[in-house]
Coordinates of C-alpha atoms and ligand atoms in Angstrom, one line a residue:
M1 CA -22.1 12.5 -17.9
S2 CA -22.8 15.7 -19.9
E3 CA -25.8 16.5 -21.2
E4 CA -25.2 15.6 -25.3
L5 CA -24.4 11.9 -23.7
N6 CA -27.4 11.2 -20.9
P7 CA -29.4 9.3 -23.1
F8 CA -32.6 9.8 -20.8
K9 CA -32.4 14.1 -22.0
M10 CA -31.5 12.3 -26.0
A11 CA -34.6 9.7 -25.7
Q12 CA -36.5 12.4 -24.5
Q13 CA -35.3 15.3 -27.4
Q14 CA -35.6 12.5 -29.6
F15 CA -39.5 11.9 -28.5
D16 CA -39.5 16.1 -28.3
R17 CA -38.8 16.7 -31.8
A18 CA -40.9 13.8 -33.0
A19 CA -44.4 14.9 -31.4
E20 CA -43.4 18.4 -32.6
Q21 CA -43.5 16.9 -36.4
L22 CA -46.7 15.0 -35.4
E23 CA -48.5 18.0 -33.8
L24 CA -49.1 15.6 -30.3
E25 CA -52.0 17.1 -28.3
E26 CA -49.8 17.9 -24.9
A27 CA -51.7 15.1 -22.6
V28 CA -50.2 13.1 -24.6
R29 CA -46.8 14.6 -24.8
D30 CA -46.6 14.6 -20.6
M31 CA -48.1 10.9 -20.6
L32 CA -45.1 9.5 -22.8
R33 CA -42.3 11.8 -22.0
W34 CA -41.9 10.6 -19.1
P35 CA -42.4 7.0 -17.4
Q36 CA -45.8 5.4 -16.6
R37 CA -44.2 4.2 -13.4
E38 CA -40.6 3.6 -11.9
F39 CA -39.6 1.3 -8.8
R40 CA -35.8 1.9 -7.2
F41 CA -35.5 -0.8 -4.8
Q42 CA -32.5 -1.8 -2.1
I43 CA -31.7 -5.7 -2.3
P44 CA -30.1 -6.9 0.5
V45 CA -27.8 -9.7 -0.7
R46 CA -25.7 -12.7 1.4
M47 CA -22.2 -13.2 0.1
D48 CA -20.3 -16.3 -0.4
D49 CA -18.2 -15.0 2.9
G50 CA -21.3 -15.0 5.0
S51 CA -21.7 -10.7 5.0
I52 CA -24.7 -9.0 3.7
K53 CA -24.0 -6.8 0.5
V54 CA -26.7 -4.6 -0.2
F55 CA -27.2 -3.4 -3.6
F56 CA -29.9 -0.7 -5.7
G57 CA -32.3 -2.4 -8.4
F58 CA -34.5 -0.6 -10.8
R59 CA -37.3 -1.5 -12.8
V60 CA -38.7 1.1 -15.5
Q61 CA -42.5 0.7 -16.9
H62 CA -42.5 3.9 -19.5
N63 CA -45.5 3.1 -21.4
D64 CA -48.2 -0.2 -21.2
A65 CA -51.3 1.0 -23.3
R66 CA -50.0 -2.0 -26.4
G67 CA -49.7 -4.6 -23.9
P68 CA -47.8 -5.4 -20.7
A69 CA -44.3 -3.7 -20.2
K70 CA -41.6 -5.5 -21.8
G71 CA -37.3 -5.0 -21.5
G72 CA -33.9 -6.1 -20.3
I73 CA -32.8 -6.0 -17.1
R74 CA -29.1 -5.1 -17.1
F75 CA -26.4 -6.1 -14.4
A76 CA -24.3 -2.8 -14.8
A77 CA -21.1 -1.1 -12.5
N78 CA -22.4 2.3 -14.3
E79 CA -26.2 1.8 -14.0
T80 CA -27.9 5.0 -13.3
L81 CA -32.0 5.5 -13.4
D82 CA -31.7 7.5 -16.4
T83 CA -29.9 4.9 -18.3
V84 CA -33.1 2.4 -17.6
R85 CA -35.8 5.2 -18.1
A86 CA -34.3 5.8 -21.9
L87 CA -34.0 2.3 -22.6
A88 CA -37.8 1.7 -21.3
T89 CA -38.2 4.6 -23.2
W90 CA -36.6 3.2 -26.3
M91 CA -38.2 -0.3 -25.6
T92 CA -41.7 1.2 -26.0
W93 CA -41.7 2.5 -28.9
K94 CA -39.2 -1.1 -30.3
T95 CA -42.6 -2.7 -29.9
A96 CA -45.0 -0.4 -30.9
V97 CA -42.3 0.1 -34.6
A98 CA -41.9 -4.1 -34.4
D99 CA -46.1 -4.2 -33.7
I100 CA -45.9 -6.6 -31.1
P101 CA -49.1 -6.5 -28.2
L102 CA -46.7 -5.5 -25.4
G103 CA -45.4 -2.0 -24.2
G104 CA -42.2 -1.0 -23.0
G105 CA -40.0 -1.5 -19.3
K106 CA -36.4 -1.5 -18.4
G107 CA -34.6 -3.0 -15.4
G108 CA -31.2 -3.3 -13.6
V109 CA -28.6 -3.4 -11.0
I110 CA -25.7 -1.4 -10.1
V111 CA -23.4 -4.2 -9.9
D112 CA -20.3 -5.5 -12.3
P113 CA -21.4 -9.2 -12.7
S114 CA -18.2 -10.6 -12.8
S115 CA -17.4 -9.5 -9.2
L116 CA -19.5 -12.0 -8.5
S117 CA -19.5 -15.8 -7.8
T118 CA -22.2 -17.8 -9.0
S119 CA -24.4 -18.1 -5.9
E120 CA -24.1 -14.8 -5.7
K121 CA -25.4 -14.0 -8.6
E122 CA -28.0 -16.8 -7.6
R123 CA -29.0 -14.9 -4.8
L124 CA -29.2 -11.5 -6.2
C125 CA -31.4 -12.6 -9.4
R126 CA -33.8 -14.7 -6.9
E127 CA -33.4 -10.7 -4.7
W128 CA -34.3 -8.8 -7.5
V129 CA -37.6 -10.9 -7.8
D130 CA -38.6 -10.9 -3.8
A131 CA -38.3 -7.1 -4.1
I132 CA -40.3 -6.3 -7.3
W133 CA -42.5 -9.6 -7.9
K134 CA -46.0 -7.9 -7.1
N135 CA -45.0 -5.2 -10.0
I136 CA -44.1 -7.9 -12.6
G137 CA -46.0 -10.7 -14.2
P138 CA -46.9 -12.2 -17.6
R139 CA -49.6 -9.6 -18.0
T140 CA -48.2 -6.6 -16.3
D141 CA -44.2 -6.6 -16.8
V142 CA -42.5 -9.3 -18.4
P143 CA -39.0 -8.9 -18.4
A144 CA -35.4 -10.2 -20.1
P145 CA -32.1 -10.8 -20.3
D146 CA -29.3 -8.1 -21.2
V147 CA -26.3 -6.3 -20.9
G148 CA -24.4 -8.3 -18.0
T149 CA -27.7 -10.9 -17.5
T150 CA -27.8 -14.2 -19.3
P151 CA -30.0 -16.9 -20.1
Q152 CA -29.7 -18.7 -16.4
M153 CA -30.0 -16.2 -14.6
M154 CA -33.7 -15.3 -16.4
G155 CA -34.3 -19.0 -15.0
W156 CA -33.2 -18.6 -11.7
M157 CA -35.4 -15.6 -11.8
M158 CA -38.5 -17.5 -12.9
D159 CA -38.6 -20.5 -10.5
E160 CA -38.3 -17.6 -8.0
Y161 CA -41.6 -15.7 -9.4
S162 CA -43.3 -19.2 -9.3
K163 CA -42.7 -19.8 -6.1
L164 CA -44.1 -16.4 -4.9
A165 CA -46.9 -17.2 -7.7
G166 CA -47.5 -20.4 -6.4
Q167 CA -47.7 -21.7 -10.1
Y168 CA -45.4 -22.4 -12.2
T169 CA -45.3 -19.3 -14.7
P170 CA -42.8 -19.5 -17.7
G171 CA -44.3 -16.4 -19.2
V172 CA -42.9 -13.8 -16.2
I173 CA -40.0 -13.5 -17.9
T174 CA -38.1 -14.4 -21.3
G175 CA -35.1 -14.9 -22.4
K176 CA -34.8 -18.4 -20.5
P177 CA -32.8 -21.4 -21.3
L178 CA -33.7 -23.8 -23.9
N179 CA -35.8 -26.8 -22.0
G180 CA -37.2 -24.1 -19.2
G181 CA -38.7 -22.1 -21.5
G182 CA -36.9 -20.6 -23.6
S183 CA -37.6 -20.9 -27.4
Q184 CA -35.4 -21.9 -30.3
G185 CA -33.4 -18.6 -32.1
R186 CA -33.7 -16.2 -28.9
T187 CA -29.4 -16.0 -28.9
E188 CA -28.8 -15.5 -32.2
A189 CA -32.7 -13.5 -32.5
T190 CA -31.3 -9.5 -32.1
G191 CA -28.5 -9.7 -34.5
F192 CA -30.0 -11.5 -37.1
G193 CA -33.4 -9.0 -37.1
V194 CA -30.3 -6.4 -37.7
V195 CA -29.1 -7.7 -41.0
V196 CA -32.8 -8.4 -42.2
T197 CA -33.4 -4.7 -41.9
I198 CA -29.9 -4.7 -43.4
R199 CA -30.4 -6.2 -46.4
E200 CA -33.6 -4.5 -47.0
A201 CA -32.2 -1.4 -46.4
M202 CA -29.9 -2.4 -49.6
K203 CA -32.9 -3.4 -51.9
Y204 CA -33.7 0.0 -51.0
L205 CA -30.8 1.8 -51.9
D206 CA -30.1 -0.4 -54.9
I207 CA -27.4 -2.1 -53.2
D208 CA -26.4 -5.6 -54.1
P209 CA -25.4 -7.5 -50.5
K210 CA -22.0 -9.6 -52.0
G211 CA -19.1 -9.0 -50.8
T212 CA -20.2 -5.5 -49.1
I213 CA -18.1 -5.0 -46.1
A214 CA -19.1 -4.2 -42.5
S215 CA -17.5 -2.7 -39.7
I216 CA -18.8 -3.6 -35.9
Q217 CA -18.8 -2.1 -33.2
G218 CA -18.5 -4.5 -30.1
F219 CA -18.5 -8.5 -29.9
G220 CA -21.2 -9.6 -27.7
N221 CA -24.7 -11.0 -28.3
V222 CA -25.7 -8.7 -31.0
A223 CA -22.9 -8.1 -32.6
Q224 CA -21.4 -11.9 -33.4
Y225 CA -24.6 -12.8 -34.6
A226 CA -25.0 -9.8 -36.7
A227 CA -21.5 -10.2 -37.8
I228 CA -22.4 -14.4 -38.4
T229 CA -25.7 -13.4 -40.2
F230 CA -24.0 -10.4 -42.2
I231 CA -21.8 -13.1 -43.8
E232 CA -23.9 -16.1 -43.6
M233 CA -27.5 -14.4 -45.3
L234 CA -26.4 -11.5 -47.1
G235 CA -22.2 -12.9 -48.1
G236 CA -20.8 -10.0 -47.1
K237 CA -17.6 -9.4 -45.2
V238 CA -17.3 -8.0 -41.8
Q239 CA -14.0 -6.3 -41.8
S240 CA -13.6 -5.1 -38.1
V241 CA -15.6 -6.1 -34.5
S242 CA -14.3 -4.5 -31.4
C243 CA -15.1 -4.8 -27.9
W244 CA -14.5 -3.7 -24.2
D245 CA -10.7 -4.8 -22.7
R246 CA -11.0 -5.3 -18.8
E247 CA -7.9 -5.6 -17.9
D248 CA -6.8 -2.4 -19.8
R249 CA -9.7 -0.8 -18.9
C250 CA -10.6 0.4 -22.8
A251 CA -11.7 -1.0 -26.2
Y252 CA -9.7 -2.3 -28.9
T253 CA -10.7 -2.5 -32.7
F254 CA -9.4 -6.3 -34.3
S255 CA -9.4 -6.1 -38.5
K256 CA -9.1 -8.4 -41.1
A257 CA -8.6 -7.2 -44.6
E258 CA -10.0 -10.1 -46.2
G259 CA -12.4 -10.4 -43.3
I260 CA -13.0 -11.5 -39.7
D261 CA -14.1 -15.7 -38.7
P262 CA -16.4 -14.5 -36.1
F263 CA -16.4 -18.6 -35.3
F264 CA -13.0 -18.4 -34.2
L265 CA -13.0 -14.9 -32.1
Q266 CA -16.4 -16.6 -30.5
K267 CA -14.6 -19.6 -29.5
I268 CA -11.7 -17.0 -28.2
T269 CA -14.3 -14.5 -26.5
D270 CA -15.9 -17.5 -24.5
Q271 CA -12.8 -18.5 -23.3
Y272 CA -11.5 -15.2 -21.7
G273 CA -14.5 -13.3 -21.7
T274 CA -13.3 -11.0 -24.7
I275 CA -11.0 -11.2 -27.6
N276 CA -7.5 -11.9 -26.5
K277 CA -5.3 -9.7 -28.3
D278 CA -2.3 -11.9 -28.4
E279 CA -4.6 -15.0 -29.6
A280 CA -5.8 -12.5 -32.1
A281 CA -2.5 -11.2 -33.0
G282 CA -0.9 -14.7 -33.7
A283 CA -4.0 -15.3 -36.1
G284 CA -3.1 -12.1 -38.3
Y285 CA -5.7 -9.7 -36.4
V286 CA -4.5 -5.8 -37.1
I287 CA -5.2 -4.8 -33.4
E288 CA -5.7 -0.8 -33.5
D289 CA -7.7 1.5 -30.6
G290 CA -11.1 1.4 -29.5
D291 CA -12.6 3.8 -31.8
A292 CA -10.8 2.5 -35.3
W293 CA -14.3 0.5 -36.1
L294 CA -15.7 3.8 -37.3
R295 CA -13.1 5.3 -39.4
K296 CA -13.1 1.8 -41.8
D297 CA -14.0 2.5 -45.6
V298 CA -17.4 -0.1 -45.4
D299 CA -20.4 -0.3 -46.3
V300 CA -22.1 -0.4 -43.3
L301 CA -21.2 0.7 -39.4
I302 CA -23.0 -2.0 -36.5
P303 CA -22.8 -0.2 -33.5
A304 CA -23.3 -2.7 -31.6
A305 CA -22.2 -2.2 -28.2
V306 CA -23.0 0.9 -25.9
E307 CA -24.9 4.0 -26.0
G308 CA -24.0 7.5 -27.0
V309 CA -20.6 6.3 -29.3
I310 CA -22.0 8.5 -32.5
T311 CA -21.1 11.7 -31.1
E312 CA -21.1 14.8 -33.5
D313 CA -17.8 15.2 -33.5
A314 CA -17.5 11.0 -33.9
A315 CA -20.0 11.2 -37.1
G316 CA -17.5 13.4 -38.7
Q317 CA -14.8 11.1 -38.6
I318 CA -17.1 8.8 -41.1
S319 CA -16.4 7.6 -44.1
D320 CA -17.6 8.9 -47.6
K321 CA -17.5 4.8 -48.4
V322 CA -20.5 4.2 -45.1
R323 CA -23.8 4.0 -47.0
I324 CA -25.9 2.3 -44.0
I325 CA -25.3 2.8 -40.2
A326 CA -27.8 -0.2 -38.7
E327 CA -28.0 0.0 -34.8
G328 CA -27.4 -3.1 -33.1
A329 CA -27.0 -1.0 -29.8
N330 CA -29.6 0.7 -28.0
G331 CA -29.4 4.5 -28.2
P332 CA -25.7 4.8 -30.0
T333 CA -25.7 7.8 -31.9
T334 CA -26.8 11.1 -30.1
P335 CA -28.9 13.6 -31.5
L336 CA -26.6 16.1 -32.8
A337 CA -24.2 13.5 -33.9
D338 CA -27.9 12.6 -36.3
A339 CA -28.0 16.2 -37.7
V340 CA -24.5 15.3 -38.8
I341 CA -25.6 11.6 -40.6
A342 CA -28.8 13.3 -42.1
E343 CA -26.5 16.0 -43.3
R344 CA -23.9 14.2 -45.0
G345 CA -27.3 11.1 -46.7
I346 CA -25.9 8.2 -44.8
F347 CA -28.7 5.9 -43.9
M348 CA -29.7 5.8 -40.7
I349 CA -31.6 2.3 -39.3
P350 CA -32.7 3.2 -35.8
D351 CA -32.1 1.5 -32.7
F352 CA -35.6 0.5 -32.0
L353 CA -36.6 -0.8 -34.8
C354 CA -32.9 -2.6 -36.0
N355 CA -32.7 -4.5 -33.0
A356 CA -36.4 -5.4 -32.4
G357 CA -35.3 -8.7 -33.2
G358 CA -34.8 -9.2 -29.8
V359 CA -38.3 -8.3 -27.9
T360 CA -40.1 -9.7 -31.6
C361 CA -38.5 -13.1 -30.4
S362 CA -38.9 -12.8 -26.8
Y363 CA -42.8 -12.1 -27.5
F364 CA -42.2 -16.0 -29.7
E365 CA -41.4 -16.8 -26.8
Q366 CA -44.0 -15.8 -24.7
V367 CA -46.5 -17.1 -27.2
Q368 CA -44.9 -20.4 -27.4
N369 CA -45.4 -20.3 -23.4
D370 CA -48.3 -19.7 -23.3
M371 CA -49.5 -22.9 -25.5
N372 CA -47.4 -25.0 -24.3
Y373 CA -45.9 -25.9 -27.3
Y374 CA -42.5 -24.9 -29.3
W375 CA -41.4 -24.5 -32.5
S376 CA -38.3 -25.1 -34.2
R377 CA -35.3 -22.7 -34.8
E378 CA -36.6 -22.5 -38.6
E379 CA -40.1 -21.7 -37.5
V380 CA -38.8 -19.1 -35.7
L381 CA -36.1 -17.3 -37.7
S382 CA -38.7 -17.3 -40.6
K383 CA -41.3 -15.5 -38.2
L384 CA -39.2 -13.2 -37.0
D385 CA -37.4 -12.2 -40.8
Q386 CA -41.6 -12.0 -41.7
K387 CA -42.0 -9.1 -39.1
M388 CA -38.7 -7.4 -38.6
T389 CA -39.0 -7.7 -43.2
V390 CA -42.4 -5.8 -42.7
A391 CA -41.6 -3.1 -39.9
F392 CA -38.9 -2.3 -41.7
N393 CA -40.8 -1.8 -44.7
G394 CA -43.7 -0.3 -42.9
V395 CA -41.2 3.0 -41.5
L396 CA -39.4 3.1 -44.7
R397 CA -42.9 4.3 -46.4
K398 CA -43.3 6.7 -44.4
A399 CA -39.7 8.4 -44.5
L400 CA -40.7 8.0 -48.2
Q401 CA -44.0 9.8 -47.7
H402 CA -43.3 12.7 -45.2
E403 CA -39.4 12.8 -46.8
Q404 CA -37.9 12.2 -43.2
Y405 CA -35.0 10.8 -41.9
M406 CA -35.8 7.2 -40.7
R407 CA -36.2 8.0 -37.3
D408 CA -38.3 10.8 -36.9
A409 CA -40.4 8.1 -39.1
A410 CA -39.7 5.2 -36.9
Y411 CA -40.7 7.8 -34.5
R412 CA -44.0 9.0 -35.8
V413 CA -45.1 5.2 -36.7
A414 CA -44.5 4.2 -32.9
I415 CA -45.6 7.1 -31.0
K416 CA -49.0 6.6 -33.8
R417 CA -49.7 3.6 -32.4
V418 CA -49.3 4.1 -28.8
E419 CA -51.8 7.0 -28.7
W420 CA -54.3 5.0 -30.7
A421 CA -53.9 2.5 -28.2
M422 CA -54.2 5.3 -25.0
R423 CA -56.9 6.8 -27.0
L424 CA -58.9 3.1 -27.2
R425 CA -58.5 3.0 -23.8
G426 CA -59.8 6.6 -22.8
W427 CA -56.5 7.9 -21.0
V428 CA -56.2 10.7 -22.8
Ligands
NAD501 P1 -23.2 -7.9 -24.8 O1 -22.7 -7.9 -22.7 O2 -23.0 -9.5 -24.9 O3 -22.1 -7.4 -25.2 C1 -21.3 -6.0 -25.8 C2 -20.3 -6.0 -25.7 O4 -19.6 -4.9 -26.5 C3 -19.2 -6.8 -25.4 O5 -18.4 -7.3 -26.5 C4 -17.6 -6.0 -25.1 O6 -17.0 -5.9 -25.0 C5 -18.2 -4.6 -25.9 N1 -17.8 -2.9 -25.6 C6 -18.4 -2.5 -24.6 N2 -17.8 -1.1 -24.2 C7 -17.6 -1.2 -24.9 C8 -16.7 -0.1 -25.3 N3 -16.6 1.5 -25.3 N4 -16.5 -0.2 -27.1 C9 -16.0 -1.0 -27.9 N5 -16.7 -2.2 -27.3 C10 -17.5 -1.9 -25.8 O7 -24.0 -7.1 -25.1 P2 -25.0 -7.1 -26.4 O8 -26.0 -7.8 -25.8 O9 -24.9 -8.1 -27.5 O10 -25.7 -5.4 -26.1 C11 -25.4 -5.1 -26.8 C12 -26.3 -3.7 -27.3 O11 -27.3 -3.7 -28.0 C13 -26.6 -3.3 -25.5 O12 -26.8 -1.6 -26.2 C14 -28.1 -3.8 -25.5 O13 -28.5 -3.0 -24.6 C15 -28.0 -3.2 -27.1 N6 -29.3 -4.8 -27.3 C16 -29.4 -5.9 -27.0 C17 -30.2 -6.5 -27.2 C18 -29.8 -8.0 -26.7 O14 -31.1 -9.4 -27.6 N7 -28.4 -9.0 -26.5 C19 -31.2 -6.6 -27.8 C20 -31.3 -5.5 -28.2 C21 -30.8 -4.4 -27.9

């Protein structure tokens, strides 16, 4: 992995830049540049054929000054400790910028989940909890689903933790299935929140959202609901989405000039696990290479797939028509690309602000678990809209006040909140 693309190097570079601007004290920098705690553990799992396979798992708690660490668990074949560290770090900034009383954490397992049967997945989930349960908990560190993990898996993990703890403990994990302690609105929360921030950015930029066009990288959880909400809430059109094709081992972009139909593409994705080329071509979609989404003449680009995709070179290829980049994914833009984007005057909604809807809804889920009283979908989404709107405008105010790029302003808001919490607790 090149230095430019190492996500933890990226997270540290972004932090160093902000720390410099904020003239942070040395001890505060030392504490925030690295995670507070890291766990790396073996997970032996009995496979369906009777053999034992040993997987490697991680849990990283970057900072818990503002509350229990919070962040997803990723099951990915290319998972690395540095990726988990970076994502845990971004979670600290995300919970702080969204102003929810939680810290930052992340976990992972090196595994391609599609290579496992359902029962093997269940055993892997339960063994993950067995390995780490003493170091997680509703008041310590609260995991959630992420790339490669699902609500069902969270249900198994919650059950395993509850068995070990000797009591029903739904608040140990969020993103659980509905009826299993999950919250209404969690599935769409991240994509919905992405579009709330786009709506607020458009207000500031004096853009009429009706008829605006977006191009999206990815067509997973975040991308699907970002597409649906962009159309339903803003009256906009999504021209392109892209996704990874497992058989061809490359990504493709699917476009329609009159706008994609996210519900049609969702149906195909549910059936095939990805957008099937034949089905899409049959419905009149133009199929191009996996990078084509980035070169489209649209108003808004939404990278909502993986990290490190907008490199310095890619940033130069973005159309002059693009006004807003809304980072649905974590870490899609490298620091070198940020410089190009800032220079070109494209409005950036940085990841840990833009995609904070997921963790905010997870926080709502925990609150509901604690109360044992559950809100309607409308109530959840309305509370989410309010939180995201306040978070976005808080960062925008700082950006205008200090004449800063939005990512720098978001770091300013987040780091200051974490620093205050550390000072209040007497850590520094
Ligand atoms: P997902 O697994 O549901 O979807 C990922 C999508 O990306 C899939 O459509 C896949 O085909 C596509 N993809 C993978 N590699 C690609 C490539 N090289 N080019 C184009 N498409 C590619 O994952 P998700 O939950 O939608 O998460 C997407 C991103 O958003 C990740 O960075 C994740 O960390 C971040 N995120 C997710 C949430 C959430 O609530 N799900 C919250 C905050 C941030």
